[in-house]
């Protein structure tokens, strides 16, 4: 039986009784007002209230709950901290939401072999805190790292500032314990970097909960660099800043991260966070972090500063002490929150482009913003071309959401046109699935569907995400709130 064959009305009493027996009375949420908390993830434009929310604490509880859903043909969706920005954890009508926030134990720390084992509800930043005393850290660092969970990072293959040098989440996952949609428990990968057979670990990382739930994750940790330095360079034009990025990479230097912010973002951050280190009159700033041995960092610092000056940098600030570095990064880390302070709503996209196309694409984004009549702020990972255009709007204005969605779609199509991608780290979810056909052929998409069918034949695990079904800009993502759950009995 497929998802489309599921009954829209059901008697939830026996389901609640079975799930309560698994997770306990405190592990199940069914009151209407409490369920409102779980209507959406970080993409707040779309909302749907789940029928039930459960809060398991162990792999066995997750497996038992998924088995109950499988036997009763109930759609279920895994959710971590709810910070995702593509609607990956958006509920569907009459679903069970499996929230992993209570699965928050660091199971094992193995410094000798540079690995840790964690449950999915562990917060990203907790991993580094757990191992920093031994001189190690966990490299993937999304801007939401103080609240986003490792399970969500696994589902979306999250990145962060340091993805230029160290890669995204998949580059730091050694093994996974998984509950697949049948309710069975499997293990993929292991405790070493290379395992024989198919790379099922790589398959599951970034699958957005459509193939199963990770309940234990073995992560690779890195030795803390001997030296770290951050440079802040400001420019009179975005084109000059983009040229500096290309110059740094062309010189054979791979910084830990290169971030760019445009003038609108600079002033928004200074208005809210008041770092007093971002020049308000700059057209763009670059934040460049370099790490490694003391000699390597010192050499690269000189080279990067020279390249920035050659490309028109007006001033360069260098920070080596921890407090100084955190001050320079504070504004960038708070950029999204700053937009929320100055605008009732914002809509963020996540396209990727070749670095050589930065100037052209940013110019085109500005033209598109003028065409649609909306401000677009640009804060992004310049080193690997991962753009985060933030479209500012007021959702209370009739038709505004549809307009900004159309503008966001034009930006994604532009990214693909210049040889890029519709997502770098936020995932596809419910938001961008209708643009998958911009990148992939029907055969490509059908092949992806075959993979999903192997693990998820009933389409119960996070239905309607990633693959564009129907193959238009999905109405189900915009279905609105239709509560049909517990008051039925």
Short mmCIF file of C-alpha atoms in Angstrom, two decimals:
data_model
loop_
_atom_site.label_atom_id
_atom_site.label_comp_id
_atom_site.label_asym_id
_atom_site.label_seq_id
_atom_site.Cartn_x
_atom_site.Cartn_y
_atom_site.Cartn_z
CA UNK A 1 0.00 0.00 0.00
CA UNK A 2 1.39 3.40 -0.98
CA UNK A 3 0.99 6.73 0.77
CA UNK A 4 -1.78 7.76 -1.60
CA UNK A 5 -3.78 4.72 -0.51
CA UNK A 6 -3.72 5.63 3.20
CA UNK A 7 -7.06 6.41 4.84
CA UNK A 8 -7.47 10.10 5.66
CA UNK A 9 -9.63 9.24 8.69
CA UNK A 10 -8.59 6.73 11.32
CA UNK A 11 -9.26 5.75 14.90
CA UNK A 12 -6.20 7.03 16.76
CA UNK A 13 -7.05 5.49 20.16
CA UNK A 14 -5.31 2.14 19.58
CA UNK A 15 -2.35 3.86 17.91
CA UNK A 16 -1.89 6.17 20.89
CA UNK A 17 -2.12 3.23 23.26
CA UNK A 18 0.55 1.30 21.35
CA UNK A 19 2.92 4.29 21.12
CA UNK A 20 2.39 5.16 24.78
CA UNK A 21 3.40 1.63 25.69
CA UNK A 22 6.66 2.24 23.82
CA UNK A 23 7.67 5.75 24.94
CA UNK A 24 5.58 6.26 28.09
CA UNK A 25 2.92 8.84 28.79
CA UNK A 26 5.53 11.62 29.03
CA UNK A 27 6.95 10.65 25.66
CA UNK A 28 3.83 11.39 23.64
CA UNK A 29 2.29 14.76 22.74
CA UNK A 30 -1.31 14.88 21.54
CA UNK A 31 -2.92 18.09 22.85
CA UNK A 32 -3.76 20.51 20.06
CA UNK A 33 -2.03 23.52 21.62
CA UNK A 34 1.15 21.54 22.27
CA UNK A 35 1.22 20.16 18.73
CA UNK A 36 1.34 23.71 17.36
CA UNK A 37 5.03 23.86 18.33
CA UNK A 38 5.76 21.21 15.70
CA UNK A 39 3.80 22.62 12.74
CA UNK A 40 6.94 23.65 10.85
CA UNK A 41 10.70 23.74 10.96
CA UNK A 42 12.87 26.80 10.23
CA UNK A 43 10.94 27.32 6.99
CA UNK A 44 7.95 28.89 8.69
CA UNK A 45 6.07 29.72 5.48
CA UNK A 46 4.55 26.23 5.36
CA UNK A 47 2.67 24.71 8.29
CA UNK A 48 0.86 21.45 8.98
CA UNK A 49 0.02 20.13 12.43
CA UNK A 50 0.99 16.48 13.01
CA UNK A 51 -1.50 14.05 14.46
CA UNK A 52 0.92 12.97 17.19
CA UNK A 53 4.43 13.72 18.40
CA UNK A 54 6.54 11.13 20.17
CA UNK A 55 9.81 11.64 22.05
CA UNK A 56 11.82 8.40 22.12
CA UNK A 57 15.03 8.02 24.11
CA UNK A 58 16.51 4.83 22.66
CA UNK A 59 17.05 3.04 19.37
CA UNK A 60 14.69 0.30 20.50
CA UNK A 61 11.91 2.82 21.13
CA UNK A 62 12.40 4.40 17.70
CA UNK A 63 12.31 0.97 16.06
CA UNK A 64 9.14 -0.03 17.91
CA UNK A 65 7.41 3.25 17.00
CA UNK A 66 8.37 2.98 13.33
CA UNK A 67 7.14 -0.62 13.30
CA UNK A 68 3.76 0.52 14.63
CA UNK A 69 3.56 3.14 11.88
CA UNK A 70 4.49 0.56 9.27
CA UNK A 71 1.89 -1.94 10.46
CA UNK A 72 -0.83 0.73 10.49
CA UNK A 73 0.27 2.44 7.28
CA UNK A 74 0.90 5.79 9.03
CA UNK A 75 3.25 8.39 7.58
CA UNK A 76 6.04 9.43 9.95
CA UNK A 77 8.67 12.13 9.90
CA UNK A 78 11.87 12.47 11.89
CA UNK A 79 12.65 15.85 13.45
CA UNK A 80 15.64 17.14 15.39
CA UNK A 81 15.83 20.70 16.69
CA UNK A 82 13.62 22.05 13.90
CA UNK A 83 16.21 24.50 12.56
CA UNK A 84 16.12 23.22 8.97
CA UNK A 85 15.42 25.84 6.31
CA UNK A 86 13.94 23.77 3.47
CA UNK A 87 10.87 22.22 5.10
CA UNK A 88 12.59 18.86 5.52
CA UNK A 89 10.81 18.25 8.84
CA UNK A 90 7.48 19.71 7.71
CA UNK A 91 4.68 17.39 8.89
CA UNK A 92 2.12 15.96 6.51
CA UNK A 93 -1.53 15.50 7.35
CA UNK A 94 -2.26 12.71 9.84
CA UNK A 95 1.40 11.86 10.44
CA UNK A 96 3.42 10.89 13.49
CA UNK A 97 6.38 13.16 14.18
CA UNK A 98 9.31 11.34 15.75
CA UNK A 99 11.31 13.99 17.60
CA UNK A 100 14.81 12.95 18.68
CA UNK A 101 15.58 15.82 21.08
CA UNK A 102 15.62 13.50 24.12
CA UNK A 103 18.15 11.21 22.43
CA UNK A 104 20.90 13.57 23.53
CA UNK A 105 23.64 11.37 24.96
CA UNK A 106 27.29 11.37 23.94
CA UNK A 107 27.69 7.62 24.03
CA UNK A 108 31.45 7.29 23.62
CA UNK A 109 34.52 9.52 23.33
CA UNK A 110 37.59 7.86 21.80
CA UNK A 111 40.33 10.48 21.55
CA UNK A 112 43.03 7.93 20.71
CA UNK A 113 41.20 7.03 17.49
CA UNK A 114 39.75 10.51 16.94
CA UNK A 115 36.07 9.57 17.02
CA UNK A 116 32.95 9.99 19.10
CA UNK A 117 29.61 8.19 19.13
CA UNK A 118 26.53 10.33 19.74
CA UNK A 119 22.76 10.09 19.68
CA UNK A 120 20.94 12.22 17.09
CA UNK A 121 19.62 14.78 19.57
CA UNK A 122 23.11 15.89 20.60
CA UNK A 123 23.61 19.56 19.71
CA UNK A 124 26.35 20.22 17.15
CA UNK A 125 28.39 22.45 19.44
CA UNK A 126 28.29 19.90 22.27
CA UNK A 127 30.58 17.59 20.33
CA UNK A 128 33.42 20.12 20.28
CA UNK A 129 32.78 20.96 23.94
CA UNK A 130 33.08 17.29 24.83
CA UNK A 131 36.48 16.85 23.16
CA UNK A 132 38.08 20.31 23.32
CA UNK A 133 39.79 19.53 26.62
CA UNK A 134 41.76 16.83 24.84
CA UNK A 135 42.75 19.20 22.03
CA UNK A 136 40.15 18.13 19.45
CA UNK A 137 37.09 19.61 17.75
CA UNK A 138 34.25 18.72 15.37
CA UNK A 139 34.66 20.63 12.10
CA UNK A 140 31.14 21.03 10.55
CA UNK A 141 29.78 24.27 12.01
CA UNK A 142 26.42 25.51 10.70
CA UNK A 143 25.53 29.02 11.86
CA UNK A 144 22.88 27.40 14.05
CA UNK A 145 25.43 25.09 15.68
CA UNK A 146 24.47 26.15 19.22
CA UNK A 147 20.98 24.70 18.67
CA UNK A 148 20.92 22.39 15.62
CA UNK A 149 21.25 18.66 16.28
CA UNK A 150 23.61 16.10 14.81
CA UNK A 151 20.65 14.04 13.58
CA UNK A 152 19.37 16.99 11.60
CA UNK A 153 22.88 17.68 10.29
CA UNK A 154 23.02 14.07 9.10
CA UNK A 155 19.64 14.32 7.37
CA UNK A 156 20.49 17.55 5.52
CA UNK A 157 24.25 16.99 5.09
CA UNK A 158 24.82 20.37 6.71
CA UNK A 159 27.91 22.47 6.12
CA UNK A 160 29.05 25.71 7.70
CA UNK A 161 31.84 28.23 7.63
CA UNK A 162 34.61 25.63 7.58
CA UNK A 163 33.22 23.48 4.77
CA UNK A 164 35.67 25.01 2.25
CA UNK A 165 38.67 23.22 3.77
CA UNK A 166 37.09 20.46 5.83
CA UNK A 167 33.98 19.51 3.89
CA UNK A 168 30.37 19.06 4.97
CA UNK A 169 28.83 16.56 7.38
CA UNK A 170 29.26 13.51 5.16
CA UNK A 171 33.04 13.97 5.27
CA UNK A 172 32.99 13.48 9.05
CA UNK A 173 30.62 10.53 9.48
CA UNK A 174 32.21 7.10 9.92
CA UNK A 175 29.17 5.00 10.72
CA UNK A 176 25.45 5.03 11.50
CA UNK A 177 23.01 2.92 13.45
CA UNK A 178 19.71 3.28 11.61
CA UNK A 179 16.07 2.41 11.95
CA UNK A 180 14.73 1.85 8.44
CA UNK A 181 11.03 2.29 7.52
CA UNK A 182 10.16 -1.35 8.21
CA UNK A 183 11.19 -0.85 11.84
CA UNK A 184 14.35 -2.93 11.49
CA UNK A 185 17.68 -1.79 12.94
CA UNK A 186 20.75 -1.83 10.70
CA UNK A 187 24.29 -0.54 10.94
CA UNK A 188 26.21 1.00 8.05
CA UNK A 189 29.80 2.17 7.90
CA UNK A 190 31.81 1.53 11.05
CA UNK A 191 34.59 2.94 13.20
CA UNK A 192 37.16 3.30 10.44
CA UNK A 193 37.25 5.51 7.38
CA UNK A 194 37.13 2.89 4.66
CA UNK A 195 34.67 0.00 4.70
CA UNK A 196 34.07 -2.65 1.99
CA UNK A 197 30.85 -2.83 0.04
CA UNK A 198 28.49 -0.09 -1.04
CA UNK A 199 28.81 3.32 0.64
CA UNK A 200 25.49 3.17 2.47
CA UNK A 201 26.71 5.74 4.97
CA UNK A 202 27.12 8.24 2.15
CA UNK A 203 23.70 7.27 0.83
CA UNK A 204 21.94 7.98 4.12
CA UNK A 205 23.73 11.25 4.92
CA UNK A 206 21.71 13.91 3.14
CA UNK A 207 18.71 11.64 2.45
CA UNK A 208 16.53 13.98 4.55
CA UNK A 209 14.80 11.26 6.55
CA UNK A 210 13.36 9.52 3.49
CA UNK A 211 15.36 6.32 4.04
CA UNK A 212 15.27 6.00 7.82
CA UNK A 213 16.34 7.57 11.13
CA UNK A 214 19.90 7.67 12.46
CA UNK A 215 19.85 6.74 16.14
CA UNK A 216 23.60 6.51 16.79
CA UNK A 217 26.26 8.34 14.81
CA UNK A 218 30.01 7.75 14.82
CA UNK A 219 31.77 11.01 14.00
CA UNK A 220 35.34 11.84 13.11
CA UNK A 221 36.97 14.57 15.19
CA UNK A 222 40.04 16.60 14.30
CA UNK A 223 43.05 17.86 16.22
CA UNK A 224 42.74 21.53 17.10
CA UNK A 225 45.07 23.56 14.83
CA UNK A 226 48.23 24.96 16.40
CA UNK A 227 47.48 28.41 15.03
CA UNK A 228 44.35 30.21 13.80
CA UNK A 229 44.02 33.64 12.25
CA UNK A 230 41.04 35.60 10.90
CA UNK A 231 41.34 38.46 8.42
CA UNK A 232 38.60 41.01 7.82
CA UNK A 233 38.97 42.85 4.49
CA UNK A 234 36.52 45.45 3.22
CA UNK A 235 35.96 46.48 -0.40
CA UNK A 236 34.38 49.30 -2.35
CA UNK A 237 32.62 46.85 -4.68
CA UNK A 238 31.25 43.32 -4.58
CA UNK A 239 33.17 42.56 -7.77
CA UNK A 240 36.45 43.41 -6.06
CA UNK A 241 35.66 41.14 -3.12
CA UNK A 242 34.75 38.31 -5.54
CA UNK A 243 38.01 38.80 -7.40
CA UNK A 244 39.92 38.55 -4.12
CA UNK A 245 38.23 35.22 -3.37
CA UNK A 246 39.28 33.84 -6.76
CA UNK A 247 42.77 35.19 -6.25
CA UNK A 248 43.19 33.45 -2.90
CA UNK A 249 42.08 30.08 -4.23
CA UNK A 250 44.09 30.48 -7.45
CA UNK A 251 47.20 31.07 -5.35
CA UNK A 252 46.84 27.54 -3.98
CA UNK A 253 45.74 28.69 -0.53
CA UNK A 254 42.80 26.81 0.99
CA UNK A 255 41.55 28.78 4.00
CA UNK A 256 39.39 27.11 6.62
CA UNK A 257 36.63 29.43 5.43
CA UNK A 258 35.91 32.51 3.33
CA UNK A 259 32.68 34.36 4.03
CA UNK A 260 31.25 37.40 2.23
CA UNK A 261 28.62 39.90 3.36
CA UNK A 262 27.19 42.71 1.27
CA UNK A 263 26.46 46.27 2.41
CA UNK A 264 22.86 45.60 3.34
CA UNK A 265 23.91 42.66 5.53
CA UNK A 266 26.77 44.63 7.09
CA UNK A 267 24.45 47.41 8.24
CA UNK A 268 21.75 45.01 9.41
CA UNK A 269 24.28 43.19 11.57
CA UNK A 270 25.77 46.39 12.98
CA UNK A 271 22.29 47.72 13.79
CA UNK A 272 21.44 44.60 15.77
CA UNK A 273 24.68 43.04 17.02
CA UNK A 274 26.86 46.18 17.09
CA UNK A 275 30.20 44.46 16.53
CA UNK A 276 31.68 47.86 15.58
CA UNK A 277 34.17 46.09 13.36
CA UNK A 278 32.30 45.95 10.03
CA UNK A 279 32.71 49.21 8.04
CA UNK A 280 29.19 50.46 7.29
CA UNK A 281 30.23 52.10 4.02
CA UNK A 282 31.83 48.96 2.57
CA UNK A 283 30.13 47.42 -0.46
CA UNK A 284 31.30 44.02 0.80
CA UNK A 285 33.52 42.44 3.41
CA UNK A 286 35.42 39.18 3.41
CA UNK A 287 36.09 37.13 6.52
CA UNK A 288 38.97 34.75 5.84
CA UNK A 289 40.01 32.18 8.44
CA UNK A 290 43.28 30.30 8.06
CA UNK A 291 44.60 27.56 10.31
CA UNK A 292 47.46 25.09 10.57
CA UNK A 293 51.02 25.31 11.87
CA UNK A 294 52.25 28.67 13.08
CA UNK A 295 54.59 29.05 10.10
CA UNK A 296 51.88 28.06 7.59
CA UNK A 297 49.38 30.52 9.07
CA UNK A 298 51.89 33.37 9.21
CA UNK A 299 52.91 32.80 5.59
CA UNK A 300 49.33 32.55 4.31
CA UNK A 301 48.30 35.59 6.32
CA UNK A 302 50.80 37.74 4.44
CA UNK A 303 49.84 36.26 1.08
CA UNK A 304 46.09 36.69 1.60
CA UNK A 305 46.48 40.27 2.77
CA UNK A 306 48.55 41.03 -0.32
CA UNK A 307 45.97 39.44 -2.63
CA UNK A 308 43.16 41.41 -0.99
CA UNK A 309 45.06 44.67 -1.40
CA UNK A 310 45.84 43.87 -5.04
CA UNK A 311 42.08 43.49 -5.58
CA UNK A 312 41.21 46.79 -3.95
CA UNK A 313 40.79 46.05 -0.24
CA UNK A 314 40.49 49.37 1.59
CA UNK A 315 41.59 48.03 4.97
CA UNK A 316 42.50 44.70 6.55
CA UNK A 317 42.09 43.73 10.20
CA UNK A 318 43.92 40.68 11.53
CA UNK A 319 42.81 38.73 14.61
CA UNK A 320 44.85 35.95 16.19
CA UNK A 321 43.61 35.86 19.78
CA UNK A 322 40.42 33.91 20.49
CA UNK A 323 38.45 36.91 21.77
CA UNK A 324 39.41 38.95 18.70
CA UNK A 325 38.46 36.15 16.32
CA UNK A 326 35.09 35.62 17.99
CA UNK A 327 34.42 39.36 17.71
CA UNK A 328 35.00 39.28 13.96
CA UNK A 329 32.81 36.19 13.54
CA UNK A 330 30.01 37.39 15.81
CA UNK A 331 28.24 39.41 13.14
CA UNK A 332 28.43 36.69 10.50
CA UNK A 333 27.05 34.09 12.87
CA UNK A 334 24.16 36.41 13.78
CA UNK A 335 23.38 37.56 10.23
CA UNK A 336 20.16 35.58 9.78
CA UNK A 337 18.88 36.68 13.19
CA UNK A 338 19.68 40.29 12.30
CA UNK A 339 17.48 40.04 9.21
CA UNK A 340 14.66 38.81 11.40
CA UNK A 341 15.05 41.94 13.50
CA UNK A 342 14.68 44.39 10.63
CA UNK A 343 12.06 42.56 8.57
CA UNK A 344 8.82 40.80 9.60
CA UNK A 345 9.80 37.78 7.49
CA UNK A 346 12.63 36.57 5.30
CA UNK A 347 12.95 33.79 2.78
CA UNK A 348 16.41 32.27 2.38
CA UNK A 349 17.77 30.18 -0.46
CA UNK A 350 20.85 28.02 -0.71
CA UNK A 351 22.18 27.91 -4.27
CA UNK A 352 25.74 27.06 -5.26
CA UNK A 353 27.71 28.61 -8.11
CA UNK A 354 31.26 28.44 -9.46
CA UNK A 355 33.45 31.03 -7.70
CA UNK A 356 34.24 32.64 -11.06
CA UNK A 357 30.56 33.51 -11.46
CA UNK A 358 30.20 35.37 -8.14
CA UNK A 359 30.21 38.90 -9.54
CA UNK A 360 27.82 38.08 -12.38
CA UNK A 361 25.34 36.17 -10.23
CA UNK A 362 25.27 38.82 -7.48
CA UNK A 363 24.57 41.48 -10.12
CA UNK A 364 21.75 39.35 -11.52
CA UNK A 365 20.30 38.79 -8.04
CA UNK A 366 20.22 42.57 -7.54
CA UNK A 367 18.39 42.98 -10.86
CA UNK A 368 15.89 40.27 -9.90
CA UNK A 369 15.30 41.94 -6.54
CA UNK A 370 14.50 45.22 -8.27
CA UNK A 371 12.24 43.43 -10.74
CA UNK A 372 10.17 41.83 -7.99
CA UNK A 373 10.42 44.82 -5.63
CA UNK A 374 12.16 43.16 -2.67
CA UNK A 375 15.44 43.73 -0.85
CA UNK A 376 17.82 40.78 -1.14
CA UNK A 377 20.65 40.57 1.39
CA UNK A 378 23.63 38.37 0.57
CA UNK A 379 25.55 36.48 3.26
CA UNK A 380 27.36 33.40 2.02
CA UNK A 381 30.24 30.95 1.91
CA UNK A 382 32.23 32.69 -0.80
CA UNK A 383 35.05 30.15 -0.84
CA UNK A 384 32.90 27.37 -2.26
CA UNK A 385 30.27 29.57 -3.93
CA UNK A 386 27.42 28.60 -1.59
CA UNK A 387 25.03 31.56 -1.71
CA UNK A 388 22.46 32.43 0.96
CA UNK A 389 20.32 35.23 -0.54
CA UNK A 390 17.82 36.44 2.07
CA UNK A 391 14.70 37.96 0.55
CA UNK A 392 13.04 40.36 3.00
CA UNK A 393 9.23 40.60 2.94
CA UNK A 394 6.07 40.85 5.01
CA UNK A 395 4.02 37.66 5.00
CA UNK A 396 0.94 39.54 6.19
CA UNK A 397 0.77 41.25 2.78
CA UNK A 398 -1.48 39.27 0.45
CA UNK A 399 0.49 37.56 -2.30
CA UNK A 400 3.92 38.47 -0.88
CA UNK A 401 4.93 34.87 -0.15
CA UNK A 402 4.10 33.75 -3.67
CA UNK A 403 6.17 36.62 -5.08
CA UNK A 404 9.25 35.90 -2.98
CA UNK A 405 8.95 32.20 -3.77
CA UNK A 406 8.98 33.09 -7.45
CA UNK A 407 12.01 35.34 -6.90
CA UNK A 408 13.77 32.58 -4.98
CA UNK A 409 13.03 30.18 -7.81
CA UNK A 410 14.55 32.56 -10.33
CA UNK A 411 17.71 32.72 -8.22
CA UNK A 412 17.95 28.93 -8.09
CA UNK A 413 17.47 28.66 -11.85
CA UNK A 414 20.21 31.26 -12.30
CA UNK A 415 22.56 29.15 -10.15
CA UNK A 416 21.91 26.08 -12.31
CA UNK A 417 22.30 28.13 -15.50
CA UNK A 418 25.88 29.12 -14.58
CA UNK A 419 26.84 25.55 -13.70
CA UNK A 420 25.81 25.39 -10.06
CA UNK A 421 23.28 23.66 -7.83
CA UNK A 422 19.97 24.40 -6.12
CA UNK A 423 21.32 23.43 -2.70
CA UNK A 424 24.64 23.32 -0.92
CA UNK A 425 23.73 22.49 2.67
CA UNK A 426 20.08 23.26 3.46
CA UNK A 427 18.64 20.31 1.58
CA UNK A 428 15.70 20.09 -0.80
CA UNK A 429 12.81 19.27 1.54
CA UNK A 430 9.38 20.55 0.57
CA UNK A 431 10.68 23.94 -0.54
CA UNK A 432 12.92 23.16 -3.51
CA UNK A 433 11.72 19.81 -4.81
CA UNK A 434 9.93 21.45 -7.73
CA UNK A 435 13.31 22.74 -8.97
CA UNK A 436 14.99 19.34 -9.02
CA UNK A 437 14.04 19.00 -12.68
CA UNK A 438 16.18 22.06 -13.41
CA UNK A 439 19.21 19.94 -12.52
CA UNK A 440 18.12 16.37 -13.22
CA UNK A 441 16.43 14.54 -16.07
CA UNK A 442 13.31 12.43 -15.61
CA UNK A 443 15.52 9.35 -15.73
CA UNK A 444 17.77 10.80 -13.01
CA UNK A 445 14.80 11.48 -10.76
CA UNK A 446 13.30 8.06 -11.44
CA UNK A 447 16.60 6.45 -10.44
CA UNK A 448 16.53 8.36 -7.16
CA UNK A 449 12.99 7.15 -6.62
CA UNK A 450 14.15 3.54 -7.13
CA UNK A 451 16.68 3.98 -4.34
CA UNK A 452 14.02 5.37 -2.03
CA UNK A 453 11.65 2.52 -2.89
CA UNK A 454 14.22 -0.05 -1.80
CA UNK A 455 14.23 1.30 1.76
CA UNK A 456 10.86 3.05 1.85
CA UNK A 457 8.48 1.05 -0.41
CA UNK A 458 5.31 2.30 1.27
CA UNK A 459 6.46 5.93 1.09
CA UNK A 460 5.75 6.36 4.80
CA UNK A 461 9.11 7.91 5.78
CA UNK A 462 8.99 11.68 5.21
CA UNK A 463 6.68 11.49 2.19
CA UNK A 464 6.61 14.20 -0.43
CA UNK A 465 10.14 15.46 0.16
CA UNK A 466 13.08 15.82 -2.28
CA UNK A 467 11.53 14.16 -5.34
CA UNK A 468 9.02 16.39 -7.18
CA UNK A 469 5.79 14.38 -6.95
CA UNK A 470 3.66 15.76 -8.43
CA UNK A 471 6.24 17.17 -10.81
CA UNK A 472 5.09 20.77 -10.41
CA UNK A 473 5.80 23.25 -7.61
CA UNK A 474 4.03 21.07 -5.06
CA UNK A 475 0.69 22.09 -3.73
CA UNK A 476 1.24 19.84 -0.74
CA UNK A 477 4.01 22.11 0.55
CA UNK A 478 1.48 24.93 0.57
CA UNK A 479 -1.48 22.89 1.71
CA UNK A 480 -2.05 25.05 4.76
CA UNK A 481 -3.32 23.89 8.13
CA UNK A 482 -5.93 21.16 8.17
CA UNK A 483 -6.19 19.67 11.65
CA UNK A 484 -7.87 16.28 11.52
CA UNK A 485 -6.26 14.33 14.29
CA UNK A 486 -7.09 13.56 17.88
CA UNK A 487 -10.53 15.17 18.22
CA UNK A 488 -11.83 12.37 16.03
CA UNK A 489 -12.47 10.13 19.00
#
